């Protein structure tokens, strides 16, 4: 099995709140570290009632303190929402406190609806089309400061922060290849261009001081339980959340529902089948075989596992089964 990492959106289940969700995330991070997962990432989303990781660097600071060795990072920071200098200082601070453990994944989407995107835009001229130049500017702040340099990130300059490009289209693949950076594709919710992006990234990759050869990480939803039936029940929470989001009714993570798909119309089923195509749901053998098949068919160098399960205990158990399946 290729290396496995964890993407945690710090889901807020119905009946709970953001504080408890963040405490659940810290507990999960400790747990997956003991299980041998390579990275633990959180993502920036705004105006989302069911996601508690909006202040991503703040949440990651608590996770990094609570863990010892696992790499901790953003998957990702939505750079159009921020001045590059401020992100360099935030993640430079994390790297100064936790050297050799900090990843910074950068995306160009707002991670929100248009209302929140307008509220966050740092100036009226900000534009997602500035993303490539913003990435280059941000990376410049991590270089060791030159004598007489008038502007520097403190902390940040000279800190070891691993920069990744994130994407759900071929745009990010081209940029990551051009800059010689590792690339993470959001196939766990937007799989349509996954294979095209992978080909472009590998074919056009230019070695850099950051990375000698391409490194492709793909997102995959994994819902593991002791039986296939139990795993399908757990998966229904994510299915409900996706339908609610796409129909303009985002909210907290719903409780699982027995035989959920039986009550969904054919348009909803088609949407779920498309958006969540990169999902492995089942008991230990199903998960083992499904993940191996996905990794083999895509040639991924690493898999980033997303698991939005209503019950925190069942989520921890899912990662236990996954870790055991990866070793089998």
PDB file of C-alpha atoms in Angstrom:
ATOM      1  CA  UNK A   1       0.000   0.000   0.000  1.00  0.00           C
ATOM      2  CA  UNK A   2       1.197   3.522  -0.756  1.00  0.00           C
ATOM      3  CA  UNK A   3       1.578   5.886   2.217  1.00  0.00           C
ATOM      4  CA  UNK A   4      -1.691   7.070   3.757  1.00  0.00           C
ATOM      5  CA  UNK A   5      -2.471  10.493   5.203  1.00  0.00           C
ATOM      6  CA  UNK A   6      -5.544  12.080   6.785  1.00  0.00           C
ATOM      7  CA  UNK A   7      -7.683  15.039   5.735  1.00  0.00           C
ATOM      8  CA  UNK A   8      -9.902  16.204   8.599  1.00  0.00           C
ATOM      9  CA  UNK A   9     -12.517  18.898   7.964  1.00  0.00           C
ATOM     10  CA  UNK A  10     -13.312  18.882  11.688  1.00  0.00           C
ATOM     11  CA  UNK A  11     -16.965  18.028  11.001  1.00  0.00           C
ATOM     12  CA  UNK A  12     -19.612  19.396  13.347  1.00  0.00           C
ATOM     13  CA  UNK A  13     -22.284  16.701  13.798  1.00  0.00           C
ATOM     14  CA  UNK A  14     -25.911  17.599  14.338  1.00  0.00           C
ATOM     15  CA  UNK A  15     -26.448  18.213  18.036  1.00  0.00           C
ATOM     16  CA  UNK A  16     -22.817  19.235  18.619  1.00  0.00           C
ATOM     17  CA  UNK A  17     -20.792  22.438  18.289  1.00  0.00           C
ATOM     18  CA  UNK A  18     -17.501  23.731  16.880  1.00  0.00           C
ATOM     19  CA  UNK A  19     -15.609  23.465  20.163  1.00  0.00           C
ATOM     20  CA  UNK A  20     -16.382  19.770  20.499  1.00  0.00           C
ATOM     21  CA  UNK A  21     -15.591  19.197  16.819  1.00  0.00           C
ATOM     22  CA  UNK A  22     -12.134  20.713  17.264  1.00  0.00           C
ATOM     23  CA  UNK A  23     -11.518  18.646  20.381  1.00  0.00           C
ATOM     24  CA  UNK A  24     -12.559  15.568  18.379  1.00  0.00           C
ATOM     25  CA  UNK A  25     -10.001  16.560  15.733  1.00  0.00           C
ATOM     26  CA  UNK A  26      -7.190  16.768  18.265  1.00  0.00           C
ATOM     27  CA  UNK A  27      -8.184  13.347  19.585  1.00  0.00           C
ATOM     28  CA  UNK A  28      -8.230  11.969  16.036  1.00  0.00           C
ATOM     29  CA  UNK A  29      -4.817  13.436  15.238  1.00  0.00           C
ATOM     30  CA  UNK A  30      -3.284  11.710  18.262  1.00  0.00           C
ATOM     31  CA  UNK A  31      -4.996   8.487  17.251  1.00  0.00           C
ATOM     32  CA  UNK A  32      -3.868   8.396  13.616  1.00  0.00           C
ATOM     33  CA  UNK A  33      -0.338   9.288  14.675  1.00  0.00           C
ATOM     34  CA  UNK A  34      -0.170   6.100  16.751  1.00  0.00           C
ATOM     35  CA  UNK A  35      -1.541   4.182  13.745  1.00  0.00           C
ATOM     36  CA  UNK A  36       1.317   5.326  11.515  1.00  0.00           C
ATOM     37  CA  UNK A  37      -0.372   7.746   9.114  1.00  0.00           C
ATOM     38  CA  UNK A  38       2.076  10.117   7.414  1.00  0.00           C
ATOM     39  CA  UNK A  39       0.253  13.474   7.557  1.00  0.00           C
ATOM     40  CA  UNK A  40      -2.693  15.120   9.233  1.00  0.00           C
ATOM     41  CA  UNK A  41      -4.193  18.016   7.274  1.00  0.00           C
ATOM     42  CA  UNK A  42      -7.051  20.418   7.925  1.00  0.00           C
ATOM     43  CA  UNK A  43      -8.795  22.606   5.347  1.00  0.00           C
ATOM     44  CA  UNK A  44     -10.009  26.181   5.159  1.00  0.00           C
ATOM     45  CA  UNK A  45     -13.775  26.495   4.655  1.00  0.00           C
ATOM     46  CA  UNK A  46     -15.928  29.495   5.537  1.00  0.00           C
ATOM     47  CA  UNK A  47     -19.601  30.077   6.281  1.00  0.00           C
ATOM     48  CA  UNK A  48     -20.094  26.310   6.594  1.00  0.00           C
ATOM     49  CA  UNK A  49     -22.203  25.273   9.590  1.00  0.00           C
ATOM     50  CA  UNK A  50     -20.772  21.748   9.502  1.00  0.00           C
ATOM     51  CA  UNK A  51     -17.027  22.517   9.309  1.00  0.00           C
ATOM     52  CA  UNK A  52     -14.997  23.904  12.231  1.00  0.00           C
ATOM     53  CA  UNK A  53     -11.574  24.394  10.592  1.00  0.00           C
ATOM     54  CA  UNK A  54     -12.054  27.909   9.133  1.00  0.00           C
ATOM     55  CA  UNK A  55      -9.159  29.387  11.131  1.00  0.00           C
ATOM     56  CA  UNK A  56      -6.906  26.645   9.824  1.00  0.00           C
ATOM     57  CA  UNK A  57      -3.528  27.800  11.133  1.00  0.00           C
ATOM     58  CA  UNK A  58      -4.997  28.306  14.628  1.00  0.00           C
ATOM     59  CA  UNK A  59      -6.527  24.825  14.652  1.00  0.00           C
ATOM     60  CA  UNK A  60      -3.290  23.301  13.349  1.00  0.00           C
ATOM     61  CA  UNK A  61      -1.321  24.950  16.143  1.00  0.00           C
ATOM     62  CA  UNK A  62      -3.346  22.998  18.692  1.00  0.00           C
ATOM     63  CA  UNK A  63      -2.960  19.769  16.728  1.00  0.00           C
ATOM     64  CA  UNK A  64       0.793  20.199  16.427  1.00  0.00           C
ATOM     65  CA  UNK A  65       1.130  20.708  20.191  1.00  0.00           C
ATOM     66  CA  UNK A  66      -0.985  17.613  20.856  1.00  0.00           C
ATOM     67  CA  UNK A  67       1.127  15.342  18.588  1.00  0.00           C
ATOM     68  CA  UNK A  68       4.811  14.489  18.339  1.00  0.00           C
ATOM     69  CA  UNK A  69       5.911  13.180  14.947  1.00  0.00           C
ATOM     70  CA  UNK A  70       3.128  13.198  12.377  1.00  0.00           C
ATOM     71  CA  UNK A  71       3.391  15.942   9.749  1.00  0.00           C
ATOM     72  CA  UNK A  72       0.726  18.609  10.278  1.00  0.00           C
ATOM     73  CA  UNK A  73      -0.528  20.919   7.588  1.00  0.00           C
ATOM     74  CA  UNK A  74      -3.188  22.670   5.564  1.00  0.00           C
ATOM     75  CA  UNK A  75      -5.060  20.950   2.814  1.00  0.00           C
ATOM     76  CA  UNK A  76      -5.431  23.714   2.205  1.00  0.00           C
ATOM     77  CA  UNK A  77      -5.108  27.412   2.674  1.00  0.00           C
ATOM     78  CA  UNK A  78      -7.190  29.241   0.060  1.00  0.00           C
ATOM     79  CA  UNK A  79      -4.613  31.826  -0.930  1.00  0.00           C
ATOM     80  CA  UNK A  80      -6.927  34.339  -2.686  1.00  0.00           C
ATOM     81  CA  UNK A  81      -8.414  35.003   0.758  1.00  0.00           C
ATOM     82  CA  UNK A  82      -5.090  36.104   2.258  1.00  0.00           C
ATOM     83  CA  UNK A  83      -2.028  38.265   1.832  1.00  0.00           C
ATOM     84  CA  UNK A  84       0.914  35.910   1.136  1.00  0.00           C
ATOM     85  CA  UNK A  85       3.050  37.606   3.803  1.00  0.00           C
ATOM     86  CA  UNK A  86       0.516  36.805   6.525  1.00  0.00           C
ATOM     87  CA  UNK A  87       0.359  33.125   5.552  1.00  0.00           C
ATOM     88  CA  UNK A  88       4.166  32.998   5.484  1.00  0.00           C
ATOM     89  CA  UNK A  89       4.236  34.397   9.011  1.00  0.00           C
ATOM     90  CA  UNK A  90       1.543  32.016  10.266  1.00  0.00           C
ATOM     91  CA  UNK A  91       3.124  28.869   8.863  1.00  0.00           C
ATOM     92  CA  UNK A  92       6.605  30.183   9.598  1.00  0.00           C
ATOM     93  CA  UNK A  93       5.511  30.391  13.217  1.00  0.00           C
ATOM     94  CA  UNK A  94       4.254  26.810  13.126  1.00  0.00           C
ATOM     95  CA  UNK A  95       7.526  25.661  11.556  1.00  0.00           C
ATOM     96  CA  UNK A  96       9.598  27.553  14.125  1.00  0.00           C
ATOM     97  CA  UNK A  97       7.707  25.808  16.923  1.00  0.00           C
ATOM     98  CA  UNK A  98       7.530  22.385  15.236  1.00  0.00           C
ATOM     99  CA  UNK A  99      10.532  22.114  12.896  1.00  0.00           C
ATOM    100  CA  UNK A 100      10.389  19.553  10.105  1.00  0.00           C
ATOM    101  CA  UNK A 101       6.679  18.811  10.575  1.00  0.00           C
ATOM    102  CA  UNK A 102       4.735  21.550   8.753  1.00  0.00           C
ATOM    103  CA  UNK A 103       3.044  21.274   5.330  1.00  0.00           C
ATOM    104  CA  UNK A 104       1.324  24.130   3.525  1.00  0.00           C
ATOM    105  CA  UNK A 105      -1.120  23.160   0.780  1.00  0.00           C
ATOM    106  CA  UNK A 106      -2.303  26.094  -1.325  1.00  0.00           C
ATOM    107  CA  UNK A 107      -5.535  26.331  -3.307  1.00  0.00           C
ATOM    108  CA  UNK A 108      -7.082  29.047  -5.445  1.00  0.00           C
ATOM    109  CA  UNK A 109     -10.761  28.453  -4.624  1.00  0.00           C
ATOM    110  CA  UNK A 110     -12.360  30.634  -1.929  1.00  0.00           C
ATOM    111  CA  UNK A 111     -13.451  27.658   0.185  1.00  0.00           C
ATOM    112  CA  UNK A 112     -16.797  29.338   0.690  1.00  0.00           C
ATOM    113  CA  UNK A 113     -19.887  30.723  -0.983  1.00  0.00           C
ATOM    114  CA  UNK A 114     -19.791  34.004  -2.893  1.00  0.00           C
ATOM    115  CA  UNK A 115     -21.141  36.013   0.036  1.00  0.00           C
ATOM    116  CA  UNK A 116     -18.326  34.881   2.321  1.00  0.00           C
ATOM    117  CA  UNK A 117     -15.774  35.237  -0.481  1.00  0.00           C
ATOM    118  CA  UNK A 118     -16.676  38.906  -0.908  1.00  0.00           C
ATOM    119  CA  UNK A 119     -16.509  39.441   2.852  1.00  0.00           C
ATOM    120  CA  UNK A 120     -13.000  37.943   3.016  1.00  0.00           C
ATOM    121  CA  UNK A 121     -11.428  39.517  -0.056  1.00  0.00           C
ATOM    122  CA  UNK A 122      -8.468  41.488   1.222  1.00  0.00           C
ATOM    123  CA  UNK A 123      -8.893  44.275  -1.334  1.00  0.00           C
ATOM    124  CA  UNK A 124     -11.236  45.100  -4.171  1.00  0.00           C
ATOM    125  CA  UNK A 125      -8.599  44.257  -6.787  1.00  0.00           C
ATOM    126  CA  UNK A 126      -7.878  40.741  -5.440  1.00  0.00           C
ATOM    127  CA  UNK A 127      -8.410  38.063  -8.073  1.00  0.00           C
ATOM    128  CA  UNK A 128      -8.022  34.268  -8.145  1.00  0.00           C
ATOM    129  CA  UNK A 129      -6.041  34.761 -11.371  1.00  0.00           C
ATOM    130  CA  UNK A 130      -3.242  36.177  -9.197  1.00  0.00           C
ATOM    131  CA  UNK A 131      -2.838  32.748  -7.633  1.00  0.00           C
ATOM    132  CA  UNK A 132       0.403  31.731  -9.416  1.00  0.00           C
ATOM    133  CA  UNK A 133       2.143  35.018  -8.580  1.00  0.00           C
ATOM    134  CA  UNK A 134       0.828  34.857  -4.998  1.00  0.00           C
ATOM    135  CA  UNK A 135       2.295  31.345  -4.628  1.00  0.00           C
ATOM    136  CA  UNK A 136       5.682  32.534  -5.893  1.00  0.00           C
ATOM    137  CA  UNK A 137       5.572  35.530  -3.550  1.00  0.00           C
ATOM    138  CA  UNK A 138       4.695  33.309  -0.591  1.00  0.00           C
ATOM    139  CA  UNK A 139       7.509  30.874  -1.345  1.00  0.00           C
ATOM    140  CA  UNK A 140       9.937  33.801  -1.571  1.00  0.00           C
ATOM    141  CA  UNK A 141       9.191  34.674   2.057  1.00  0.00           C
ATOM    142  CA  UNK A 142      10.384  31.228   3.151  1.00  0.00           C
ATOM    143  CA  UNK A 143      13.834  31.729   1.619  1.00  0.00           C
ATOM    144  CA  UNK A 144      16.649  32.809   3.951  1.00  0.00           C
ATOM    145  CA  UNK A 145      16.619  36.603   4.198  1.00  0.00           C
ATOM    146  CA  UNK A 146      19.285  38.478   2.235  1.00  0.00           C
ATOM    147  CA  UNK A 147      21.352  41.263   3.848  1.00  0.00           C
ATOM    148  CA  UNK A 148      19.453  44.520   3.561  1.00  0.00           C
ATOM    149  CA  UNK A 149      16.223  42.801   2.456  1.00  0.00           C
ATOM    150  CA  UNK A 150      13.537  45.419   3.176  1.00  0.00           C
ATOM    151  CA  UNK A 151      10.601  43.012   3.696  1.00  0.00           C
ATOM    152  CA  UNK A 152      10.777  39.627   5.340  1.00  0.00           C
ATOM    153  CA  UNK A 153       8.523  37.174   7.130  1.00  0.00           C
ATOM    154  CA  UNK A 154       9.416  36.877  10.817  1.00  0.00           C
ATOM    155  CA  UNK A 155       8.959  34.032  11.595  1.00  0.00           C
ATOM    156  CA  UNK A 156       9.062  32.541   8.120  1.00  0.00           C
ATOM    157  CA  UNK A 157      12.351  33.432   6.461  1.00  0.00           C
ATOM    158  CA  UNK A 158      14.552  30.343   6.329  1.00  0.00           C
ATOM    159  CA  UNK A 159      11.923  28.079   7.897  1.00  0.00           C
ATOM    160  CA  UNK A 160      11.347  24.553   6.573  1.00  0.00           C
ATOM    161  CA  UNK A 161       7.749  24.624   5.303  1.00  0.00           C
ATOM    162  CA  UNK A 162       6.813  22.072   2.638  1.00  0.00           C
ATOM    163  CA  UNK A 163       4.635  23.846   0.053  1.00  0.00           C
ATOM    164  CA  UNK A 164       2.079  21.847  -1.950  1.00  0.00           C
ATOM    165  CA  UNK A 165      -0.250  22.878  -4.756  1.00  0.00           C
ATOM    166  CA  UNK A 166      -3.844  21.696  -4.416  1.00  0.00           C
ATOM    167  CA  UNK A 167      -6.413  21.443  -7.150  1.00  0.00           C
ATOM    168  CA  UNK A 168      -9.495  19.860  -8.641  1.00  0.00           C
ATOM    169  CA  UNK A 169      -8.679  20.684 -12.274  1.00  0.00           C
ATOM    170  CA  UNK A 170      -5.732  20.658 -14.642  1.00  0.00           C
ATOM    171  CA  UNK A 171      -4.805  24.244 -13.701  1.00  0.00           C
ATOM    172  CA  UNK A 172      -3.205  23.219 -10.421  1.00  0.00           C
ATOM    173  CA  UNK A 173      -1.448  20.310 -12.120  1.00  0.00           C
ATOM    174  CA  UNK A 174       0.226  22.651 -14.583  1.00  0.00           C
ATOM    175  CA  UNK A 175       1.304  25.073 -11.864  1.00  0.00           C
ATOM    176  CA  UNK A 176       2.685  22.346  -9.582  1.00  0.00           C
ATOM    177  CA  UNK A 177       4.613  20.850 -12.504  1.00  0.00           C
ATOM    178  CA  UNK A 178       6.018  24.238 -13.536  1.00  0.00           C
ATOM    179  CA  UNK A 179       7.167  25.095  -9.999  1.00  0.00           C
ATOM    180  CA  UNK A 180       8.451  21.596  -9.217  1.00  0.00           C
ATOM    181  CA  UNK A 181       6.165  21.126  -6.209  1.00  0.00           C
ATOM    182  CA  UNK A 182       4.167  18.174  -4.861  1.00  0.00           C
ATOM    183  CA  UNK A 183       0.550  18.107  -6.032  1.00  0.00           C
ATOM    184  CA  UNK A 184      -2.606  17.013  -4.205  1.00  0.00           C
ATOM    185  CA  UNK A 185      -5.783  16.462  -6.226  1.00  0.00           C
ATOM    186  CA  UNK A 186      -9.216  16.727  -4.603  1.00  0.00           C
ATOM    187  CA  UNK A 187     -10.579  13.528  -6.135  1.00  0.00           C
ATOM    188  CA  UNK A 188     -12.542  12.778  -2.951  1.00  0.00           C
ATOM    189  CA  UNK A 189     -15.202  15.287  -4.049  1.00  0.00           C
ATOM    190  CA  UNK A 190     -14.286  16.398  -7.613  1.00  0.00           C
ATOM    191  CA  UNK A 191     -12.893  13.376  -9.478  1.00  0.00           C
ATOM    192  CA  UNK A 192     -13.787  14.332 -13.069  1.00  0.00           C
ATOM    193  CA  UNK A 193     -10.365  15.664 -14.137  1.00  0.00           C
ATOM    194  CA  UNK A 194      -8.257  13.467 -11.862  1.00  0.00           C
ATOM    195  CA  UNK A 195      -6.636  11.312 -14.540  1.00  0.00           C
ATOM    196  CA  UNK A 196      -6.011  14.192 -16.957  1.00  0.00           C
ATOM    197  CA  UNK A 197      -4.460  16.240 -14.162  1.00  0.00           C
ATOM    198  CA  UNK A 198      -2.228  13.342 -13.126  1.00  0.00           C
ATOM    199  CA  UNK A 199      -0.907  12.912 -16.680  1.00  0.00           C
ATOM    200  CA  UNK A 200      -0.248  16.630 -17.096  1.00  0.00           C
ATOM    201  CA  UNK A 201       1.508  16.892 -13.759  1.00  0.00           C
ATOM    202  CA  UNK A 202       3.811  13.940 -14.395  1.00  0.00           C
ATOM    203  CA  UNK A 203       4.543  14.775 -18.039  1.00  0.00           C
ATOM    204  CA  UNK A 204       5.323  18.447 -17.443  1.00  0.00           C
ATOM    205  CA  UNK A 205       7.059  18.211 -14.083  1.00  0.00           C
ATOM    206  CA  UNK A 206      10.288  20.194 -13.821  1.00  0.00           C
ATOM    207  CA  UNK A 207      12.676  19.187 -11.031  1.00  0.00           C
ATOM    208  CA  UNK A 208      13.326  21.953  -8.535  1.00  0.00           C
ATOM    209  CA  UNK A 209      15.264  22.526  -5.305  1.00  0.00           C
ATOM    210  CA  UNK A 210      12.038  21.528  -3.550  1.00  0.00           C
ATOM    211  CA  UNK A 211      11.396  18.216  -5.318  1.00  0.00           C
ATOM    212  CA  UNK A 212      13.457  16.049  -7.652  1.00  0.00           C
ATOM    213  CA  UNK A 213      10.583  13.962  -9.073  1.00  0.00           C
ATOM    214  CA  UNK A 214       6.799  14.358  -9.187  1.00  0.00           C
ATOM    215  CA  UNK A 215       4.838  13.409  -6.095  1.00  0.00           C
ATOM    216  CA  UNK A 216       1.094  12.994  -6.596  1.00  0.00           C
ATOM    217  CA  UNK A 217      -1.330  12.625  -3.726  1.00  0.00           C
ATOM    218  CA  UNK A 218      -4.979  11.784  -4.439  1.00  0.00           C
ATOM    219  CA  UNK A 219      -7.953  12.263  -2.152  1.00  0.00           C
ATOM    220  CA  UNK A 220     -10.216   9.314  -1.409  1.00  0.00           C
ATOM    221  CA  UNK A 221     -13.166   8.876   0.947  1.00  0.00           C
ATOM    222  CA  UNK A 222     -12.790   5.830   3.166  1.00  0.00           C
ATOM    223  CA  UNK A 223     -15.578   4.580   5.416  1.00  0.00           C
ATOM    224  CA  UNK A 224     -14.468   1.404   7.140  1.00  0.00           C
ATOM    225  CA  UNK A 225     -16.374  -0.659   9.681  1.00  0.00           C
ATOM    226  CA  UNK A 226     -16.503  -4.243  10.869  1.00  0.00           C
ATOM    227  CA  UNK A 227     -19.046  -5.104   8.158  1.00  0.00           C
ATOM    228  CA  UNK A 228     -19.936  -3.758   4.720  1.00  0.00           C
ATOM    229  CA  UNK A 229     -23.465  -2.948   5.899  1.00  0.00           C
ATOM    230  CA  UNK A 230     -22.255  -0.904   8.855  1.00  0.00           C
ATOM    231  CA  UNK A 231     -19.835   1.020   6.633  1.00  0.00           C
ATOM    232  CA  UNK A 232     -22.613   1.867   4.159  1.00  0.00           C
ATOM    233  CA  UNK A 233     -24.695   3.179   7.052  1.00  0.00           C
ATOM    234  CA  UNK A 234     -21.832   5.431   8.187  1.00  0.00           C
ATOM    235  CA  UNK A 235     -21.339   6.649   4.598  1.00  0.00           C
ATOM    236  CA  UNK A 236     -24.913   7.925   4.479  1.00  0.00           C
ATOM    237  CA  UNK A 237     -23.911  10.933   6.614  1.00  0.00           C
ATOM    238  CA  UNK A 238     -21.568  12.185   3.896  1.00  0.00           C
ATOM    239  CA  UNK A 239     -24.132  11.419   1.200  1.00  0.00           C
ATOM    240  CA  UNK A 240     -26.731  13.496   3.003  1.00  0.00           C
ATOM    241  CA  UNK A 241     -24.278  16.344   3.553  1.00  0.00           C
ATOM    242  CA  UNK A 242     -23.378  16.427  -0.137  1.00  0.00           C
ATOM    243  CA  UNK A 243     -26.973  16.475  -1.281  1.00  0.00           C
ATOM    244  CA  UNK A 244     -27.807  19.214   1.203  1.00  0.00           C
ATOM    245  CA  UNK A 245     -24.844  21.306   0.023  1.00  0.00           C
ATOM    246  CA  UNK A 246     -25.605  20.896  -3.672  1.00  0.00           C
ATOM    247  CA  UNK A 247     -29.251  21.772  -3.089  1.00  0.00           C
ATOM    248  CA  UNK A 248     -28.379  24.967  -1.252  1.00  0.00           C
ATOM    249  CA  UNK A 249     -29.092  23.677   2.250  1.00  0.00           C
ATOM    250  CA  UNK A 250     -25.678  23.235   3.889  1.00  0.00           C
ATOM    251  CA  UNK A 251     -25.706  22.349   7.549  1.00  0.00           C
ATOM    252  CA  UNK A 252     -24.128  20.217  10.230  1.00  0.00           C
ATOM    253  CA  UNK A 253     -23.132  16.615   9.500  1.00  0.00           C
ATOM    254  CA  UNK A 254     -26.338  14.536   9.607  1.00  0.00           C
ATOM    255  CA  UNK A 255     -26.767  11.338  11.566  1.00  0.00           C
ATOM    256  CA  UNK A 256     -26.595   8.157   9.449  1.00  0.00           C
ATOM    257  CA  UNK A 257     -29.789   6.788   7.915  1.00  0.00           C
ATOM    258  CA  UNK A 258     -30.577   3.169   7.078  1.00  0.00           C
ATOM    259  CA  UNK A 259     -31.054   2.471   3.353  1.00  0.00           C
ATOM    260  CA  UNK A 260     -30.599   6.170   2.564  1.00  0.00           C
ATOM    261  CA  UNK A 261     -30.268   5.760  -1.206  1.00  0.00           C
ATOM    262  CA  UNK A 262     -33.734   4.217  -1.481  1.00  0.00           C
ATOM    263  CA  UNK A 263     -35.256   7.614  -0.797  1.00  0.00           C
ATOM    264  CA  UNK A 264     -33.102   9.612  -3.225  1.00  0.00           C
ATOM    265  CA  UNK A 265     -34.304  10.479  -6.742  1.00  0.00           C
ATOM    266  CA  UNK A 266     -32.274   9.478  -9.788  1.00  0.00           C
ATOM    267  CA  UNK A 267     -30.779  12.939 -10.191  1.00  0.00           C
ATOM    268  CA  UNK A 268     -29.516  12.909  -6.647  1.00  0.00           C
ATOM    269  CA  UNK A 269     -28.124   9.405  -7.054  1.00  0.00           C
ATOM    270  CA  UNK A 270     -26.313  10.450 -10.235  1.00  0.00           C
ATOM    271  CA  UNK A 271     -24.795  13.455  -8.482  1.00  0.00           C
ATOM    272  CA  UNK A 272     -23.603  11.323  -5.577  1.00  0.00           C
ATOM    273  CA  UNK A 273     -22.182   8.671  -7.898  1.00  0.00           C
ATOM    274  CA  UNK A 274     -20.225  11.327  -9.788  1.00  0.00           C
ATOM    275  CA  UNK A 275     -18.980  13.481  -6.907  1.00  0.00           C
ATOM    276  CA  UNK A 276     -18.166  10.589  -4.556  1.00  0.00           C
ATOM    277  CA  UNK A 277     -16.819   8.189  -7.174  1.00  0.00           C
ATOM    278  CA  UNK A 278     -13.467   8.003  -5.380  1.00  0.00           C
ATOM    279  CA  UNK A 279     -14.838   6.347  -2.253  1.00  0.00           C
ATOM    280  CA  UNK A 280     -14.080   3.025  -0.602  1.00  0.00           C
ATOM    281  CA  UNK A 281     -16.839   1.862   1.736  1.00  0.00           C
ATOM    282  CA  UNK A 282     -16.941  -1.470   3.506  1.00  0.00           C
ATOM    283  CA  UNK A 283     -15.510  -3.947   5.944  1.00  0.00           C
ATOM    284  CA  UNK A 284     -11.788  -4.748   6.287  1.00  0.00           C
ATOM    285  CA  UNK A 285     -11.445  -6.896   3.142  1.00  0.00           C
ATOM    286  CA  UNK A 286     -13.530  -4.536   1.001  1.00  0.00           C
ATOM    287  CA  UNK A 287     -11.438  -1.568   2.129  1.00  0.00           C
ATOM    288  CA  UNK A 288      -8.156  -3.370   1.580  1.00  0.00           C
ATOM    289  CA  UNK A 289      -9.070  -4.490  -1.940  1.00  0.00           C
ATOM    290  CA  UNK A 290     -10.684  -1.174  -2.876  1.00  0.00           C
ATOM    291  CA  UNK A 291      -7.753   0.961  -1.786  1.00  0.00           C
ATOM    292  CA  UNK A 292      -5.229  -1.286  -3.488  1.00  0.00           C
ATOM    293  CA  UNK A 293      -7.212  -1.163  -6.709  1.00  0.00           C
ATOM    294  CA  UNK A 294      -7.522   2.635  -6.550  1.00  0.00           C
ATOM    295  CA  UNK A 295      -3.813   3.117  -5.888  1.00  0.00           C
ATOM    296  CA  UNK A 296      -2.844   0.684  -8.647  1.00  0.00           C
ATOM    297  CA  UNK A 297      -5.163   2.192 -11.257  1.00  0.00           C
ATOM    298  CA  UNK A 298      -4.065   5.779 -10.577  1.00  0.00           C
ATOM    299  CA  UNK A 299      -0.399   5.301  -9.769  1.00  0.00           C
ATOM    300  CA  UNK A 300      -0.760   7.670  -6.821  1.00  0.00           C
ATOM    301  CA  UNK A 301       2.363   8.199  -4.724  1.00  0.00           C
ATOM    302  CA  UNK A 302       0.251   8.839  -1.623  1.00  0.00           C
ATOM    303  CA  UNK A 303      -3.427   8.789  -0.647  1.00  0.00           C
ATOM    304  CA  UNK A 304      -5.145  11.456   1.448  1.00  0.00           C
ATOM    305  CA  UNK A 305      -8.066   9.860   3.272  1.00  0.00           C
ATOM    306  CA  UNK A 306     -11.201  11.834   4.122  1.00  0.00           C
ATOM    307  CA  UNK A 307     -13.645  10.247   6.575  1.00  0.00           C
ATOM    308  CA  UNK A 308     -16.635  12.345   7.664  1.00  0.00           C
ATOM    309  CA  UNK A 309     -18.358  10.034  10.118  1.00  0.00           C
ATOM    310  CA  UNK A 310     -21.061  11.264  12.493  1.00  0.00           C
ATOM    311  CA  UNK A 311     -19.844   9.427  15.596  1.00  0.00           C
ATOM    312  CA  UNK A 312     -16.244  10.295  16.635  1.00  0.00           C
ATOM    313  CA  UNK A 313     -15.692   6.807  18.036  1.00  0.00           C
ATOM    314  CA  UNK A 314     -16.784   5.183  14.795  1.00  0.00           C
ATOM    315  CA  UNK A 315     -14.471   7.540  12.903  1.00  0.00           C
ATOM    316  CA  UNK A 316     -11.495   6.466  15.007  1.00  0.00           C
ATOM    317  CA  UNK A 317     -12.465   2.827  14.487  1.00  0.00           C
ATOM    318  CA  UNK A 318     -12.611   3.424  10.725  1.00  0.00           C
ATOM    319  CA  UNK A 319      -8.995   4.584  10.731  1.00  0.00           C
ATOM    320  CA  UNK A 320      -7.971   1.577  12.832  1.00  0.00           C
ATOM    321  CA  UNK A 321      -9.501  -0.791  10.283  1.00  0.00           C
ATOM    322  CA  UNK A 322      -7.902   1.171   7.461  1.00  0.00           C
ATOM    323  CA  UNK A 323      -4.455   0.979   9.045  1.00  0.00           C
ATOM    324  CA  UNK A 324      -4.821  -2.769   9.540  1.00  0.00           C
ATOM    325  CA  UNK A 325      -6.040  -3.228   5.953  1.00  0.00           C
ATOM    326  CA  UNK A 326      -3.062  -1.275   4.618  1.00  0.00           C
ATOM    327  CA  UNK A 327      -0.681  -3.665   6.362  1.00  0.00           C
ATOM    328  CA  UNK A 328      -2.477  -6.853   5.296  1.00  0.00           C
TER     329      UNK A 328
END
